Every structure is written in structure tokens, then in C-alpha cells.
XYZ file of C-alpha atoms in Angstrom:
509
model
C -28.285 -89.296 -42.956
C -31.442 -88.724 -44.741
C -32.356 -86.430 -42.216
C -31.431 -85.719 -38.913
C -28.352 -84.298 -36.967
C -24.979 -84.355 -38.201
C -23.070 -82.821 -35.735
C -23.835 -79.020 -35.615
C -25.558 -79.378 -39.015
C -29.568 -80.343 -39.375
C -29.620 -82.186 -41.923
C -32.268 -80.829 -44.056
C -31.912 -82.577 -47.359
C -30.151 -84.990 -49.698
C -28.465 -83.004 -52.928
C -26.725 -85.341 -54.245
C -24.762 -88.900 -54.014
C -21.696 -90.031 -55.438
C -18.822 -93.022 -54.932
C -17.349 -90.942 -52.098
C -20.086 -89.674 -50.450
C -22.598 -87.728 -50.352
C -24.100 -83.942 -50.183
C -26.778 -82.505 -48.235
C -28.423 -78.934 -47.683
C -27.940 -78.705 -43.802
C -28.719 -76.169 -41.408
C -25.631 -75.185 -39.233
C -26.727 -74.343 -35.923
C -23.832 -73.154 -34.602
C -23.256 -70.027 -36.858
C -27.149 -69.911 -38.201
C -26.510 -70.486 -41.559
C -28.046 -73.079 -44.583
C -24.684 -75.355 -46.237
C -23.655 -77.624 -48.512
C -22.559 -80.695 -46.447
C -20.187 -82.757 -47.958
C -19.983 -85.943 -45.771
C -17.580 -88.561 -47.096
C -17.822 -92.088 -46.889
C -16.933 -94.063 -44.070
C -14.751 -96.321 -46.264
C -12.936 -93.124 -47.274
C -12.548 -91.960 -43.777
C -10.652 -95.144 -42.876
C -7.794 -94.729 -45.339
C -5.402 -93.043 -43.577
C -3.426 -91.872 -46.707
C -7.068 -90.679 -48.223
C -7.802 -88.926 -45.016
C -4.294 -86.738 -45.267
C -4.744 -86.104 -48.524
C -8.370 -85.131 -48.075
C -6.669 -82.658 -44.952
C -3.789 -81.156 -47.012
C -6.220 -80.370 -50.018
C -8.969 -79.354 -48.251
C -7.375 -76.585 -46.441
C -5.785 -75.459 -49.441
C -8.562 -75.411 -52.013
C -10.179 -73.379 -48.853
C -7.201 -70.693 -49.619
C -8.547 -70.010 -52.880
C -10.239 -66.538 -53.116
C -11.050 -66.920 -56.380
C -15.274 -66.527 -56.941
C -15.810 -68.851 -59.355
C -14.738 -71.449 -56.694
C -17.030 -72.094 -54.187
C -15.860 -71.615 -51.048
C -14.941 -73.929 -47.736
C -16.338 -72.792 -44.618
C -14.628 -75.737 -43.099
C -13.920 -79.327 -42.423
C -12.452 -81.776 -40.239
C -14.078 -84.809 -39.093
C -17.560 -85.915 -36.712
C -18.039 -88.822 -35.672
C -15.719 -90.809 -37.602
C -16.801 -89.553 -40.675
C -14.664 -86.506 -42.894
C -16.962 -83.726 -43.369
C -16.914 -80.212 -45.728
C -19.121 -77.460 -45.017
C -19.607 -74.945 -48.345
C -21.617 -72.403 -49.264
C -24.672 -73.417 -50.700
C -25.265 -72.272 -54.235
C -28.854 -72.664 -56.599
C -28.257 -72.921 -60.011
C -28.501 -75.789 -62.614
C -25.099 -77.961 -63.142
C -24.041 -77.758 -67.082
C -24.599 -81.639 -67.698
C -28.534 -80.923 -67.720
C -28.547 -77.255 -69.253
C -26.123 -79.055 -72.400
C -28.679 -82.596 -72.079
C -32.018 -80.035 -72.065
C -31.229 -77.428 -74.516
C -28.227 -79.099 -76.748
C -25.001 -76.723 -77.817
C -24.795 -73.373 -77.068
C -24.353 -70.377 -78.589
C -20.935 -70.009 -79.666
C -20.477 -66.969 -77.454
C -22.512 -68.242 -74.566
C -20.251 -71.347 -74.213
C -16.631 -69.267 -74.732
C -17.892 -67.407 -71.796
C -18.814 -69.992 -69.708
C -15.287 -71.801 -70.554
C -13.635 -68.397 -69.862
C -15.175 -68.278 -66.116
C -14.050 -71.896 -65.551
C -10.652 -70.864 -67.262
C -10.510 -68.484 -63.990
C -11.350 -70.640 -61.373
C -8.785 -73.567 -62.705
C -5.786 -70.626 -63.148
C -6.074 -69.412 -59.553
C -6.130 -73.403 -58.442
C -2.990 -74.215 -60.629
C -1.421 -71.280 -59.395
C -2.037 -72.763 -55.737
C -0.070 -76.333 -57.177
C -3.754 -77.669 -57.659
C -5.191 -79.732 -60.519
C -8.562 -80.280 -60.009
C -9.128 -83.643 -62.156
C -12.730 -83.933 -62.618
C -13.468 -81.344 -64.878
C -16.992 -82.031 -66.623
C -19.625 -80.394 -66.969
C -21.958 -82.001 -64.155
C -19.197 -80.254 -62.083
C -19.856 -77.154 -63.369
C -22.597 -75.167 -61.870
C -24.582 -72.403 -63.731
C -26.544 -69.527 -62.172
C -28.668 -66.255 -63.837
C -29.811 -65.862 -66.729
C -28.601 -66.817 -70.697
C -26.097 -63.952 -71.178
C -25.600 -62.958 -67.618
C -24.736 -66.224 -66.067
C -22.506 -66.545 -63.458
C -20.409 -69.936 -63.443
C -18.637 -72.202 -60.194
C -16.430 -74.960 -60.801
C -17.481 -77.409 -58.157
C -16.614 -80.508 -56.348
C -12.527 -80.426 -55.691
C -12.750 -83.614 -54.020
C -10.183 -85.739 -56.140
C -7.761 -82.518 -56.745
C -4.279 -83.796 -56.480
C -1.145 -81.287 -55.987
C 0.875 -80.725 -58.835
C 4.021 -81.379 -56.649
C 2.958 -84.788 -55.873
C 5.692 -87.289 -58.054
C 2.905 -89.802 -58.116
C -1.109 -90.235 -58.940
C -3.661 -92.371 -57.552
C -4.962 -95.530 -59.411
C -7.458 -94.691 -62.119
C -10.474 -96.127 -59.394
C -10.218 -96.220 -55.601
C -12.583 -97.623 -53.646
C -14.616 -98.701 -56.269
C -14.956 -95.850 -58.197
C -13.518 -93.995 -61.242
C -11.231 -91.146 -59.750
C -12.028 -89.000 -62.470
C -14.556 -89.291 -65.474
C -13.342 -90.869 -67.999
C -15.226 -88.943 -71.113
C -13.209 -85.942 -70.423
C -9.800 -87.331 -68.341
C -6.657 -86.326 -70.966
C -4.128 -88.977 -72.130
C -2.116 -88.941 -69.409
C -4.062 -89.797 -66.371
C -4.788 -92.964 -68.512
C -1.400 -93.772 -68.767
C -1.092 -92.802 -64.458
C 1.822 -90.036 -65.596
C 2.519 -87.137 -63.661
C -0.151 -84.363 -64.057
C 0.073 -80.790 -63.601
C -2.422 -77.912 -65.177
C -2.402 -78.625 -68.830
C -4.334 -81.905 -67.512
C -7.285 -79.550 -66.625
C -6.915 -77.810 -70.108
C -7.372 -80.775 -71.867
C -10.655 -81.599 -69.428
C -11.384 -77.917 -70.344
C -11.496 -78.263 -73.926
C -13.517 -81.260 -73.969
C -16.305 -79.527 -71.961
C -15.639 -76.137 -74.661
C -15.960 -78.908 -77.220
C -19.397 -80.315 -75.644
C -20.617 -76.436 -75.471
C -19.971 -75.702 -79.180
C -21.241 -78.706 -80.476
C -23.465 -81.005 -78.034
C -21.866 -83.864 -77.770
C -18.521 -85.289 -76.492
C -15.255 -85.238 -77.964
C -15.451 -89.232 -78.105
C -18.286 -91.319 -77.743
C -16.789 -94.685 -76.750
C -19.608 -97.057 -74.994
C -16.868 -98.826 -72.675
C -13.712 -97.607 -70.897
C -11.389 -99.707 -73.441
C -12.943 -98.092 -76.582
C -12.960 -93.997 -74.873
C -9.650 -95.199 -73.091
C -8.461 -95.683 -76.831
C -9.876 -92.591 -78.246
C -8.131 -90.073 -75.528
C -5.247 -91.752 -76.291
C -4.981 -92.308 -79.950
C -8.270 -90.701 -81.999
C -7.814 -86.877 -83.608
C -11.599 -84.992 -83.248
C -12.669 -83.915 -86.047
C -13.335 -80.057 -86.000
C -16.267 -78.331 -83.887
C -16.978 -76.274 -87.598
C -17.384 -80.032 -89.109
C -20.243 -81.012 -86.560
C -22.160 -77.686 -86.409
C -22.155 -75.230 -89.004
C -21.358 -71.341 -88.413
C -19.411 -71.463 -85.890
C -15.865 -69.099 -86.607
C -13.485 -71.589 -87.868
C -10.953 -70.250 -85.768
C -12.436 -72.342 -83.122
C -10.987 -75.227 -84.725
C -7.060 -74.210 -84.042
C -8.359 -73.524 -80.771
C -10.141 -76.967 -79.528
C -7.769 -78.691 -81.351
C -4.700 -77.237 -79.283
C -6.660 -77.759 -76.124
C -7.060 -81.802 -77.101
C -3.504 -82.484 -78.161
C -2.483 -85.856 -76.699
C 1.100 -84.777 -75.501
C 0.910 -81.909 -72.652
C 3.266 -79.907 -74.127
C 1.502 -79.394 -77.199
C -1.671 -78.180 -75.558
C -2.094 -74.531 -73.840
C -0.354 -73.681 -71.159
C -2.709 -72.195 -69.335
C -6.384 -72.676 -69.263
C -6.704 -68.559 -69.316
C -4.416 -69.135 -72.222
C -7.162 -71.257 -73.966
C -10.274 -68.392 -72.990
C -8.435 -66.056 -74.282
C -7.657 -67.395 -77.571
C -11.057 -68.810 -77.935
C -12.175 -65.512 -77.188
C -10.026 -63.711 -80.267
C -11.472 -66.503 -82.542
C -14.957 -65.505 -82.162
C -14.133 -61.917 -82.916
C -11.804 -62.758 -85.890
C -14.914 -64.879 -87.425
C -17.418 -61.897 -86.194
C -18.908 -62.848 -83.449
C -19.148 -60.611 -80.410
C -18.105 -62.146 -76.939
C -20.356 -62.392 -74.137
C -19.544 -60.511 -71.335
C -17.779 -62.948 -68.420
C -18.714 -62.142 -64.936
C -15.577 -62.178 -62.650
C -17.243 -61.414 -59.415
C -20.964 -62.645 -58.192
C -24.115 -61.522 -58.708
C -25.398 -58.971 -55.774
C -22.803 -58.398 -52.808
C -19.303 -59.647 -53.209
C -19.284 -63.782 -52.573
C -18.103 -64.065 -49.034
C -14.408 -65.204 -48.221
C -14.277 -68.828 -46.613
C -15.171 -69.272 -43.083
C -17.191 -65.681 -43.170
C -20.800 -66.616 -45.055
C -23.846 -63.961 -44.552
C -21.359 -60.850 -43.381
C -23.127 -57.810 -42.770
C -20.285 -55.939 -40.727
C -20.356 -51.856 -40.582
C -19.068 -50.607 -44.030
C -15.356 -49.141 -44.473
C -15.004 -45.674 -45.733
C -13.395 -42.097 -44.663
C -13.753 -41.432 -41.094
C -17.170 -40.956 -39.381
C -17.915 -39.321 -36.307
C -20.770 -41.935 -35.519
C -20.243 -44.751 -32.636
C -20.956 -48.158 -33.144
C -21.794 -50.533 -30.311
C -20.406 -54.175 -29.993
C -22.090 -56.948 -28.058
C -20.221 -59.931 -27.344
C -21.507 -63.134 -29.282
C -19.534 -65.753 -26.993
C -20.462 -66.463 -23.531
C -18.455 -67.459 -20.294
C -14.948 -66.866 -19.719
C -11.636 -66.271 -22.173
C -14.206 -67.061 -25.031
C -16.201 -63.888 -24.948
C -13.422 -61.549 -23.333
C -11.271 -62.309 -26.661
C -14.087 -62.385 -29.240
C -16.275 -58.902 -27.739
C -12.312 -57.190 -27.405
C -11.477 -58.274 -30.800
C -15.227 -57.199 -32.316
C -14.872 -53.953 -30.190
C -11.712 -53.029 -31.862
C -12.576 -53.684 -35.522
C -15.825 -51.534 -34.589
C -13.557 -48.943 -34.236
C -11.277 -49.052 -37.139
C -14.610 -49.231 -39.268
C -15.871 -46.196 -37.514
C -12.651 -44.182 -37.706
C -11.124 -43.549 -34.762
C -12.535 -40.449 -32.412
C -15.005 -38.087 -33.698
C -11.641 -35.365 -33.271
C -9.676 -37.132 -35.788
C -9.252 -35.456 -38.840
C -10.625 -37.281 -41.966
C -8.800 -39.590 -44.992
C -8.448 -36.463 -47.479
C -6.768 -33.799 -44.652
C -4.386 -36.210 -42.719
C -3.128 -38.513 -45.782
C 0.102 -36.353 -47.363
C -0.287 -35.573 -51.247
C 1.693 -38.166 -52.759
C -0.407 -40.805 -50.297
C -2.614 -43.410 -52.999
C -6.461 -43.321 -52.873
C -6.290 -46.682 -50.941
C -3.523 -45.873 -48.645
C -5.719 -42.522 -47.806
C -8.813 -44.577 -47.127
C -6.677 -46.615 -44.997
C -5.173 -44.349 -43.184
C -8.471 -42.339 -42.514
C -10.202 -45.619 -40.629
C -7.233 -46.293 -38.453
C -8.307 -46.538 -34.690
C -6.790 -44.052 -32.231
C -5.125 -45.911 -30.351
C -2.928 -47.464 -33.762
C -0.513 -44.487 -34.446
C 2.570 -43.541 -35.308
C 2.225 -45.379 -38.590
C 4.503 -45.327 -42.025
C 3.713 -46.402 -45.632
C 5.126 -49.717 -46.567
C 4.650 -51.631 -50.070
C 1.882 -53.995 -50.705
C 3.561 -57.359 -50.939
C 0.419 -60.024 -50.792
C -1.278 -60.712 -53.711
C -4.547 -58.293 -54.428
C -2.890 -55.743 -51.259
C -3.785 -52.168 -52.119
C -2.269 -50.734 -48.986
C 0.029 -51.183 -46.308
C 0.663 -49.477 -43.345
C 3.682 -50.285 -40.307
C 2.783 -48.845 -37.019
C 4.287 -48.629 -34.046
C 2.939 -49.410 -30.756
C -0.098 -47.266 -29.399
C -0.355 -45.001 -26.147
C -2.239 -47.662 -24.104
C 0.134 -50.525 -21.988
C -0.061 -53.582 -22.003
C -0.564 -54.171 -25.778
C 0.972 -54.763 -29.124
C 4.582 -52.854 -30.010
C 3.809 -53.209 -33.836
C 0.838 -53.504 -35.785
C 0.258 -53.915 -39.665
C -2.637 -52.483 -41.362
C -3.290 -54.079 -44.632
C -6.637 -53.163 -47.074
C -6.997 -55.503 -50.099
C -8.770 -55.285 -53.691
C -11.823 -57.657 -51.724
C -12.643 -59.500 -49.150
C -11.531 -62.900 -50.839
C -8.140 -61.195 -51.073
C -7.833 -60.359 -47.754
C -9.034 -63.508 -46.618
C -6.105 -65.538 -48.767
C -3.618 -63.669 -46.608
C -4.692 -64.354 -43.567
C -5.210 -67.738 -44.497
C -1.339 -67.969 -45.777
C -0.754 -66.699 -42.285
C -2.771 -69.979 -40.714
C -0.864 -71.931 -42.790
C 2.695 -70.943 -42.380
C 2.364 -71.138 -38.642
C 0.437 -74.616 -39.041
C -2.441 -73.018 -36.962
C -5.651 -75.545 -36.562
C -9.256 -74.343 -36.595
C -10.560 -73.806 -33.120
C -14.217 -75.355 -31.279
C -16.670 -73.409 -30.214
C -14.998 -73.493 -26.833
C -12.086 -72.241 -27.916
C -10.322 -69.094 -28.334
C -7.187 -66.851 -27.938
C -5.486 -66.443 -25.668
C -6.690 -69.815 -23.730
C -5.401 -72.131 -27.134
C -3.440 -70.946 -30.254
C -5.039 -71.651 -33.624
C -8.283 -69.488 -35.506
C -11.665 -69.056 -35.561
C -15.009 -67.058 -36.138
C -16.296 -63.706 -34.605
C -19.258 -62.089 -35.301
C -20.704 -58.808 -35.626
C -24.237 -57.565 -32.814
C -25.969 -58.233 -35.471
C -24.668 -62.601 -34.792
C -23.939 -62.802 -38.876
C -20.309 -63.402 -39.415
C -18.177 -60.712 -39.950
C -13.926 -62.740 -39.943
C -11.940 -64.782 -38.405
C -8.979 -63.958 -35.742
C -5.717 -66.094 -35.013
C -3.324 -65.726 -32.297
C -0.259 -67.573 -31.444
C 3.528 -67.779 -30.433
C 6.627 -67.712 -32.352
C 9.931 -69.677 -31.018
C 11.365 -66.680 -29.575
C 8.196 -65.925 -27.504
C 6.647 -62.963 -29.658
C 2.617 -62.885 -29.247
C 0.521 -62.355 -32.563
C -3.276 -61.916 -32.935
C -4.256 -61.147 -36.005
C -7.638 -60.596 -38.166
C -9.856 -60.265 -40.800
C -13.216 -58.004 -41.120
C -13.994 -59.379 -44.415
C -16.604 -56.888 -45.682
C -14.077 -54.268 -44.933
C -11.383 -55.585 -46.789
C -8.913 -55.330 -43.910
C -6.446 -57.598 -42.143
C -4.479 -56.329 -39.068
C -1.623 -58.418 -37.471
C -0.829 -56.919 -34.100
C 2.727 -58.108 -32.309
C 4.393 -57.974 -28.689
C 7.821 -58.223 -28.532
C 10.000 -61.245 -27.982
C 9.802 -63.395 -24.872
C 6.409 -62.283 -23.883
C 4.533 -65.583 -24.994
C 1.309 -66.200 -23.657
C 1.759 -63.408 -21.515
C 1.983 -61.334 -24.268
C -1.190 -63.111 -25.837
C -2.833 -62.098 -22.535
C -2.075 -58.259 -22.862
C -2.919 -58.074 -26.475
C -6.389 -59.363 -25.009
C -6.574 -57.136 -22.535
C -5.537 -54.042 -24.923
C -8.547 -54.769 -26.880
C -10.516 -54.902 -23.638
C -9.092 -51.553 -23.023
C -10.125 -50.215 -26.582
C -14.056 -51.443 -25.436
C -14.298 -48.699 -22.408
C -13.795 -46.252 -25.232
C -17.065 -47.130 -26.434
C -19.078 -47.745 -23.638
């Protein structure tokens, strides 16, 4: 696969190789767009229990909003061989910035810890423990100061919920490195997040100092270290740093889980206070991206109209599927986001003048994009995580469509994405091909903006009791909409939710 065609993907160049497989900047021709492809190896692909593991974890590591995790765009399998498309992301891994320029400045390496410390809280809060954490899996981009830092390469994460671990190698190769892997996954105990905090404080320790925590030349002698050898102090190796450090690196490496942090945010943080109690003033850590927000998974190069107060400009949608159910669903859906993001008619009366006094700044902004024909609509609580606003409405003037429809705006597009990817998973939906859509097949995919850069995703399917859903995203806007029929409608119902966003196009003609 030096080169070549994967699939969809033009294979463009090799990035890297490992034991499982390897990864390549490719060119995915379907949604016009340059990747990370992550193509596993065929070995890997034939172990059935690898390959459910490699399903279960992929999908949910692609749930994770957080931006200091790279996002999945997707995966599944071509040809045989297990496949994940990510964004693609320049910058140099930590491994060669520590092997080039030695220890860091003290500061400079509690921040880049305390951006890791992020990404690994919002996987352990999703029951994943990431395993690998080193600093060649750590990837670095701007400038000393004003970095912005990714924890990479998931692909041995393990869920916390899982009574038993994989063998310390499988096929052939060290699940896990062993200069940084804590005590236990030595010992094959259960793991859970303090495992990543000890991996954490080995790479802090690294940072601070330049070199590992233990320097064994062979797996018995490091195996023996993890297990049984105190490091001396960070202040004993390099002088100046705040000896508070010490309390805190120590913690991190304690040999029994309980001992350690509980958290790896737990760890930042106190790291954090240590360089301030020995006078030392913290970096600044970046929590979102350089430049526009990262996009959520599954919705790379968005450049959809912008949210805001009601406009009384139109904006035109072209369809960007072709032929049959695909591009009725996909223009109907496109059409009718176009109009929440434009506000409605020009008549409509703006955020600030319809939105009652005691109505938040979010749910006002929400309220004052709301298409026309979405009324009759009632505050409700935010109940996902990062929701701002919530709004329950009723159904709208035009028949056949939806007789409910929830309007939710979120803190950011990642947030927004997370919930409707909770939705996919709760109702087990699968990702649909290119030839695909609602309400032909049940399950989600893509739709994209006249401008052909994608701007969400959209899911439809049928409950038990024969209720219709669509529901979906428009990621730059910050917006997910579920829209309902009632019971025993089925794909009838999936039909005339079609057709009401059909309806919603004439408005714009």
C-alpha cells in the first residue's frame, strides 16, 4: 500500500509503521478531503475477538469530543482489511522534540502534561484507558509557549469495564510500551484510569528531566523497576526545578493504584500549584485548537452558514447526492438546516423581541434561528453534557411531518456532535454507504453544504412501537434537532418526515 487505491482513499503516502499496521496520508475521494489512514494488519483483521474489540472501541473513542483527541471520521473494514480514517494533523510527536532538544522547561512540560491530562479525563470518563501513553504518542503543534497538544493512537485502549486484559504481546508485539506501562499491566491485573496516570507521570517525569523514569536495557530488568524500584526525585536529576514537583511525580509513580492520583486532571492540577508555590508561572494550556474550532468526527473542512439572531437573507441549497431517495433526503435535510441558520422568514421577529425576559442568552439565540415551520415551542432543561439550550416543540403547520421536534444548541460543535453520537449508539444505528440514506435504510451518514465541504451528519430510524425519528447535526452551528412522528407510523412516517423537508425546500426556491 505504498501507494495506490485503498478503497475510496488515494493513498498518497506512508506516515508511519507499527506491529499492527500501518498509517498513511490518503486522499479520500469520496468527501474530498486529505486523512490519516490507519489500515491494520491483515493478521489483526483475522482475529475475530481483535476485530470486535477494534469495533466496540473504535466507535467509542469516535464519541469523544474532546480536542485534544484526534478525531475518527470513520472505520469499518475494505477489502478484508480494518481501516480508520482521522483527521490529519502536522506537528512533531514528543519522542523527537524530548530526543532533539532534551527536558523542558518546567512550565512548558506541566502544560503539555495538563493538555494530555484533558484528553485522558474525557476518555476515562467514556470507561476508556488508553494504554500506550508515551510520548511518541503524543503529538505537538505551534510554537514553544503556544503549543497545542493531541494524544494519539487509541489503538490498544481497553474498556475499563472489561474483568480481563490482553496478554502483555499479541501478535508479536508489545501491547503497550513497556518504559512507561505501570505495575499492574505487568502483573495482567485489572486496569482502569489511574493506569494512564501512572503512564502520565512517567512522560511528566521524561519532560522535567530528559530521561525515563527507569532505564532498564531488557524487559526483565524495566519489568523489575516498574514493579519494585522508587525514582529518585525530578529536583535530584535537574536542578531548579520547584521541589514541589517531587510530591507530585512521586504520587503519580506509586506502584499500588490506589496510592497514585485519581485522576490524571487531578495530577495537572497539582503539578500546576507546585510550580506556583516554588515561583514559577504556568504556561498557558490551550483547551481548544488553534484557528477555527477542530471539527466534530465524521464532519472535517465544515464551512456551513454561521448561526446567529435572525437574518432576513435567503440561502440557497443544492443537493450534493444524485439519483433517487439519496438526494431527495440529503437536499430536504440541507434545505431545512439552511433555514434554521437563516432564521426563519424575513417577517419573523428577531432573538432579542420574541425571547421573554427571563429567557438565557443561549435559549434567545436559539429561539431566534428556529425555522417557521418549527413552532409552538417551550423551554426545557439542558440534560446532555455541554447543552446550553433546549427547546420542545410541537408539530408545525405543514402535514405530513414530524408531531414533536427538539431543538438543542451546545457549548461547540464537538458537544453537539457527542449527543448525536449517544443517539447512534443507543439505537445501535450503523454508518451508511454512499448509496445509502433515510428513509430507503435506517442508520447515519454525511450531508454537505453547496459549497460540497461537510457540514453533519443525519440519522433516521424506527422505534418498536413504530415512531419515525430523523435527526441531525449542523456542526458549525452547534445545533442538533431530533424530529418525531407518532407511534405506528414506521417507515411511513420516515417517508413523510422526508417529504416535510421537501416541503420546507419550495419555501426557498
Amino acid at each position: 500500500m505504498e501507494s495506490g487505491r485503498f478503497g475510496p482513499y488515494r493513498i498518497e503516502e506512508l506516515i508511519g509503521r507499527g506491529g499492527m499496521g500501518e498509517v498513511h496520508r490518503a486522499y479520500d475521494t469520496e468527501h474530498r478531503r486529505t486523512v490519516a489512514l490507519k489500515v491494520l494488519s491483515a493478521g489483526a483483521a483475522g482475529d475475530d475477538d481483535f476485530r470486535e474489540r477494534f469495533r466496540r472501541e473504535a466507535h467509542a473513542v469516535a464519541r469523544l469530543s474532546e480536542p485534544h483527541v484526534i478525531p475518527i471520521h470513520r472505520y469499518g473494514e475494505i477489502d478484508g482489511r480494518l481501516f480508520l480514517d482521522m483527521r490529519l494533523v502536522s506537528g512533531t510527536d514528543l519522542a523527537e522534540l524530548l530526543h532533539a532538544r532534551g527536558a523542558l522547561d518546567p512550565a512548558r512540560a506541566v502544560a503539555v502534561v495538563g493538555q494530555l491530562a484533558r484528553a485522558l479525563d474525557a476518555a476515562h470518563a467514556e470507561g476508556l484507558v488508553h494504554r500506550d501513553v508515551k510520548p511518541s504518542n503524543v503529538l505537538v503543534t505551534g510554537d514553544p509557549g503556544d503549543e497545542f497538544v493531541y494524544l494519539v493512537d487509541f489503538g490498544i485502549a481497553w474498556s475499563a469495564a472489561d474483568a480481563q486484559d490482553r496478554q502483555l504481546t499479541q501478535t508479536g508485539s508489545a501491547v503497550g510500551s513497556f518504559d512507561y506501562m505501570a505495575p499492574e499491566r505487568f502483573m495482567e491485573r485489572p486496569v482502569d484510569g489511574r493506569t494512564d496516570v501512572y503512564s502520565l507521570a512517567c512522560v511528566l517525569f521524561e519532560c522535567l528531566v530528559g530521561r525515563r523514569p527507569f532505564t532498564g536495557h531488557d524487559l526483565a530488568t524495566t519489568m523489575f523497576a516498574h514493579l519494585h524500584t522508587t525514582p529518585p526525585p525530578v529536583s535530584a536529576l535537574r536542578g531548579g526545578l520547584p521541589p514541589g514537583l517531587d510530591a507530585v511525580v512521586a504520587r503519580g509513580l506509586a506502584k499500588d493504584p490506589g496510592q497514585r492520583w485519581p485522576t490524571a486532571g487531578a495530577m495537572a492540577a497539582a503539578a500546576r500549584a507546585a510550580l506556583t508555590s516554588g515561583g514559577v508561572v504556568p504556561q498557558h494550556e490551550a483547551a481548544t485548537a488553534p484557528g477555527p474550532p477542530p471539527p466534530a468526527p465524521q464532519a472535517i473542512g465544515m464551512s456551513g452558514p454561521g448561526w446567529g439572531p435572525a437574518t432576513t437573507g435567503r440561502r440557497r441549497w443544492a443537493p450534493w447526492a444524485a439519483g433517487g431517495a439519496a438526494a431527495a433526503a440529503v437536499a430536504a435535510v440541507a434545505v431545512v438546516v439552511g433555514v434554521v441558520a437563516t432564521g426563519g422568514s424575513a417577517d419573523e421577529p428577531s432573538a432579542s423581541s420574541s425571547a421573554p425576559p427571563t429567557t438565557s442568552a443561549a435559549e434567545a439565540e436559539l429561539r431566534g434561528v428556529l425555522p417557521a415551520a418549527i413552532d409552538d415551542c417551550t423551554s426545557a432543561d439542558p440534560s446532555s453534557l455541554g447543552e446550553t439550550a433546549r427547546l420542545d416543540c410541537g408539530p408545525g403547520p405543514q402535514r405530513p411531518g414530524p408531531s414533536s421536534v427538539q431543538v438543542s444548541r451546545f457549548e461547540d460543535a464537538g458537544a453537539a456532535d457527542a449527543a448525536f453520537l449517544r443517539m447512534v449508539d443507543d439505537q445501535d444505528l450503523s454508518p451508511l454507504s454512499s448509496s445509502q440514506s433515510c428513509p430507503g435504510s435506517q442508520g447515519y451518514y454525511y450531508w454537505r453544504d453547496q459549497q460540497q465541504q461537510t457540514a453533519g451528519r443525519v440519522a433516521c430510524y424506527a422505534t418498536p412501537r413504530g415512531q419515525a425519528v430523523l435527526f441531525w447535526t449542523e456542526a458549525d452551528q452547534r445545533v442538533l434537532v431530533v424530529a418525531g412522528t407518532d407511534a405506528g407510523t414506521g417507515g411511513q412516517g420516515l417517508s413523510d418526515l422526508t417529504s416535510w423537508w421537501s416541503e420546507e425546500s419550495t419555501r426557498f426556491g
